[in-house]
CSV table of C-alpha atoms in Angstrom, one decimal:
chain,number,residue,atom,x,y,z
A,1,UNK,CA,-13.6,-44.5,0.4
A,2,UNK,CA,-12.5,-41.4,-1.8
A,3,UNK,CA,-14.0,-40.1,-4.8
A,4,UNK,CA,-10.2,-40.3,-6.4
A,5,UNK,CA,-10.4,-43.8,-5.9
A,6,UNK,CA,-13.4,-44.7,-7.0
A,7,UNK,CA,-12.7,-42.6,-10.2
A,8,UNK,CA,-9.4,-45.0,-10.5
A,9,UNK,CA,-11.7,-47.8,-10.3
A,10,UNK,CA,-14.1,-47.1,-12.4
A,11,UNK,CA,-11.3,-46.6,-15.1
A,12,UNK,CA,-9.4,-49.7,-14.4
A,13,UNK,CA,-12.4,-51.9,-14.4
A,14,UNK,CA,-13.2,-52.4,-18.0
A,15,UNK,CA,-9.1,-53.1,-18.3
A,16,UNK,CA,-9.7,-55.7,-15.7
A,17,UNK,CA,-12.7,-57.7,-18.1
A,18,UNK,CA,-10.2,-57.8,-20.5
A,19,UNK,CA,-7.4,-59.0,-19.2
A,20,UNK,CA,-9.2,-61.7,-17.8
A,21,UNK,CA,-8.6,-60.4,-14.1
A,22,UNK,CA,-12.0,-60.2,-12.4
A,23,UNK,CA,-15.7,-61.3,-14.1
A,24,UNK,CA,-18.1,-59.0,-15.3
A,25,UNK,CA,-20.3,-59.7,-12.9
A,26,UNK,CA,-17.4,-59.0,-10.1
A,27,UNK,CA,-17.6,-55.7,-11.8
A,28,UNK,CA,-21.6,-54.8,-11.2
A,29,UNK,CA,-20.6,-56.0,-7.9
A,30,UNK,CA,-17.5,-53.4,-7.3
A,31,UNK,CA,-19.9,-51.0,-9.5
A,32,UNK,CA,-22.9,-51.6,-7.2
A,33,UNK,CA,-20.9,-51.4,-4.3
A,34,UNK,CA,-19.5,-48.0,-4.5
A,35,UNK,CA,-21.4,-46.1,-6.4
A,36,UNK,CA,-23.6,-45.1,-3.0
A,37,UNK,CA,-20.4,-44.0,-1.2
A,38,UNK,CA,-19.9,-41.5,-4.7
A,39,UNK,CA,-23.2,-40.0,-4.7
A,40,UNK,CA,-22.9,-39.6,-0.6
A,41,UNK,CA,-19.5,-37.7,-1.1
A,42,UNK,CA,-19.7,-33.8,-0.6
A,43,UNK,CA,-17.0,-30.8,-0.7
A,44,UNK,CA,-17.8,-29.1,2.3
A,45,UNK,CA,-14.8,-26.7,1.2
A,46,UNK,CA,-17.0,-25.9,-1.6
A,47,UNK,CA,-20.3,-25.4,0.3
A,48,UNK,CA,-19.3,-23.1,3.2
A,49,UNK,CA,-17.0,-21.0,0.4
A,50,UNK,CA,-20.5,-20.6,-1.8
A,51,UNK,CA,-22.2,-20.2,0.9
A,52,UNK,CA,-19.5,-17.5,2.5
A,53,UNK,CA,-19.7,-16.1,-1.1
A,54,UNK,CA,-23.7,-15.5,-0.7
A,55,UNK,CA,-23.1,-13.4,1.8
A,56,UNK,CA,-20.4,-11.5,0.8
A,57,UNK,CA,-22.0,-10.2,-2.6
A,58,UNK,CA,-25.0,-9.9,-0.5
A,59,UNK,CA,-23.9,-7.6,2.3
A,60,UNK,CA,-21.4,-5.9,-0.3
A,61,UNK,CA,-24.6,-5.0,-2.7
A,62,UNK,CA,-25.8,-3.6,0.8
A,63,UNK,CA,-23.0,-1.7,1.1
A,64,UNK,CA,-23.0,0.0,-2.4
A,65,UNK,CA,-26.3,0.7,-2.3
A,66,UNK,CA,-25.6,2.4,1.4
A,67,UNK,CA,-22.8,5.2,0.2
A,68,UNK,CA,-25.0,6.2,-3.0
A,69,UNK,CA,-28.6,6.0,-1.4
A,70,UNK,CA,-29.1,9.7,-1.4
A,71,UNK,CA,-28.2,10.5,-5.0
A,72,UNK,CA,-31.7,8.5,-6.0
A,73,UNK,CA,-35.2,9.6,-6.5
A,74,UNK,CA,-38.2,7.2,-4.8
A,75,UNK,CA,-38.8,5.2,-8.1
A,76,UNK,CA,-34.9,4.5,-9.0
A,77,UNK,CA,-34.6,3.7,-5.1
A,78,UNK,CA,-37.7,1.2,-5.8
A,79,UNK,CA,-36.1,-0.8,-8.9
A,80,UNK,CA,-32.4,-0.4,-7.0
A,81,UNK,CA,-33.7,-2.0,-4.0
A,82,UNK,CA,-35.9,-4.7,-5.5
A,83,UNK,CA,-32.7,-6.0,-8.4
A,84,UNK,CA,-31.0,-7.9,-6.2
A,85,UNK,CA,-33.8,-10.0,-5.2
A,86,UNK,CA,-34.3,-10.3,-9.4
A,87,UNK,CA,-31.3,-11.2,-9.9
A,88,UNK,CA,-31.2,-14.0,-6.8
A,89,UNK,CA,-34.4,-15.5,-7.8
A,90,UNK,CA,-33.2,-15.5,-11.6
A,91,UNK,CA,-30.3,-17.5,-10.0
A,92,UNK,CA,-32.7,-19.6,-8.3
A,93,UNK,CA,-34.5,-20.4,-11.8
A,94,UNK,CA,-30.9,-20.9,-13.5
A,95,UNK,CA,-30.2,-23.3,-10.8
A,96,UNK,CA,-33.6,-25.0,-11.6
A,97,UNK,CA,-33.1,-25.4,-14.8
A,98,UNK,CA,-29.9,-26.4,-15.3
A,99,UNK,CA,-30.4,-29.3,-12.7
A,100,UNK,CA,-28.0,-28.0,-10.3
A,101,UNK,CA,-30.1,-28.3,-6.9
A,102,UNK,CA,-28.1,-31.7,-6.4
A,103,UNK,CA,-24.9,-29.3,-6.3
A,104,UNK,CA,-25.3,-28.2,-2.2
A,105,UNK,CA,-22.6,-25.5,-3.7
A,106,UNK,CA,-25.1,-24.2,-5.9
A,107,UNK,CA,-27.8,-24.7,-3.6
A,108,UNK,CA,-26.7,-22.7,-0.5
A,109,UNK,CA,-24.7,-19.6,-2.6
A,110,UNK,CA,-27.9,-19.2,-4.3
A,111,UNK,CA,-30.5,-19.2,-1.0
A,112,UNK,CA,-27.9,-17.4,0.9
A,113,UNK,CA,-27.7,-14.9,-1.5
A,114,UNK,CA,-31.4,-14.7,-1.7
A,115,UNK,CA,-32.3,-14.4,1.5
A,116,UNK,CA,-29.6,-11.7,2.1
A,117,UNK,CA,-31.2,-9.6,-0.7
A,118,UNK,CA,-34.5,-10.2,0.5
A,119,UNK,CA,-33.4,-8.4,3.6
A,120,UNK,CA,-31.5,-5.7,1.6
A,121,UNK,CA,-35.1,-5.4,-0.8
A,122,UNK,CA,-37.1,-5.2,2.5
A,123,UNK,CA,-35.1,-2.8,4.3
A,124,UNK,CA,-34.6,-0.1,1.9
A,125,UNK,CA,-38.4,0.0,0.9
A,126,UNK,CA,-39.0,-0.3,4.2
A,127,UNK,CA,-36.6,3.0,4.7
A,128,UNK,CA,-38.0,4.9,1.1
A,129,UNK,CA,-41.5,4.8,2.1
A,130,UNK,CA,-40.9,5.8,5.3
A,131,UNK,CA,-42.7,2.5,7.4
A,132,UNK,CA,-43.3,2.3,10.8
A,133,UNK,CA,-39.9,2.1,12.4
A,134,UNK,CA,-40.2,-1.1,14.4
A,135,UNK,CA,-37.8,-3.2,14.0
A,136,UNK,CA,-39.8,-6.5,15.5
A,137,UNK,CA,-42.1,-6.1,12.9
A,138,UNK,CA,-38.9,-5.9,9.9
A,139,UNK,CA,-37.6,-8.9,11.3
A,140,UNK,CA,-40.7,-11.0,11.5
A,141,UNK,CA,-41.4,-9.8,8.1
A,142,UNK,CA,-38.1,-10.9,6.8
A,143,UNK,CA,-38.1,-14.2,8.4
A,144,UNK,CA,-41.2,-15.0,7.0
A,145,UNK,CA,-40.2,-14.2,3.6
A,146,UNK,CA,-37.2,-15.8,3.6
A,147,UNK,CA,-38.6,-19.1,5.0
A,148,UNK,CA,-39.8,-20.2,1.9
A,149,UNK,CA,-36.3,-20.1,-0.3
A,150,UNK,CA,-35.2,-22.7,2.7
A,151,UNK,CA,-38.1,-25.2,1.4
A,152,UNK,CA,-37.7,-24.0,-2.7
A,153,UNK,CA,-33.9,-24.3,-2.7
A,154,UNK,CA,-33.5,-27.2,0.3
A,155,UNK,CA,-31.1,-25.1,2.0
A,156,UNK,CA,-29.3,-25.0,5.0
A,157,UNK,CA,-28.0,-21.2,4.5
A,158,UNK,CA,-31.4,-20.3,3.9
A,159,UNK,CA,-33.1,-21.8,7.3
A,160,UNK,CA,-30.2,-20.5,9.8
A,161,UNK,CA,-30.7,-17.0,7.9
A,162,UNK,CA,-34.3,-17.4,8.6
A,163,UNK,CA,-33.7,-18.4,12.3
A,164,UNK,CA,-31.3,-15.5,13.0
A,165,UNK,CA,-34.0,-12.9,11.7
A,166,UNK,CA,-36.3,-14.8,13.9
A,167,UNK,CA,-34.2,-14.4,16.6
A,168,UNK,CA,-33.7,-11.2,16.2
A,169,UNK,CA,-37.0,-10.7,15.9
A,170,UNK,CA,-37.8,-11.5,19.5
A,171,UNK,CA,-34.9,-10.0,20.7
A,172,UNK,CA,-35.8,-6.8,19.7
A,173,UNK,CA,-39.5,-7.5,20.7
A,174,UNK,CA,-38.1,-8.8,24.4
A,175,UNK,CA,-36.4,-5.5,24.8
A,176,UNK,CA,-39.5,-3.8,24.5
A,177,UNK,CA,-38.9,-2.2,21.2
A,178,UNK,CA,-42.5,-3.2,19.7
A,179,UNK,CA,-45.4,-3.0,21.4
A,180,UNK,CA,-47.9,-4.7,19.4
A,181,UNK,CA,-46.1,-8.2,19.2
A,182,UNK,CA,-45.4,-10.0,22.6
A,183,UNK,CA,-42.3,-12.7,23.1
A,184,UNK,CA,-45.0,-15.4,22.9
A,185,UNK,CA,-45.7,-14.6,19.4
A,186,UNK,CA,-41.9,-15.0,18.5
A,187,UNK,CA,-42.5,-18.6,19.2
A,188,UNK,CA,-44.8,-19.1,16.5
A,189,UNK,CA,-42.1,-18.6,13.9
């Protein structure tokens, strides 16, 4: 039954009891019958747009930072690189404190933003401090850092992004970009 119909029924039940159409016991049976359907209802469009919003915000921040990156010193670069990740973590704390984990839109959107912010921070720190230019290590480290996000936020978007990062790490290794890890290490992820 549609959510609006359940809401309508909940408003009508007290009137029906007053008018003697149904008994209190019958009203309780109806409430119990349709309570599970109300809890299971999910607004998929809101969830999808929340995930899309988290991804777009994350990539937008990466684009803005990349455009103005050369003008910043090392210390400023570090702060700017970590700021989106800290913002995403603050949003996750907000979701926990406000008990919004039951909302798939909040969970998925914040988790997608968090994973993208992790990737941005990792890549910017990687570039700033001239870490070895091995794509395999970068993607595997990003995957490992983003894996807990999927569990903490109970979000499928974070798990999907984890799988993308792990797959890119495996593909980079398969193409011979990295000399250390083997393609068999990918399957451990």
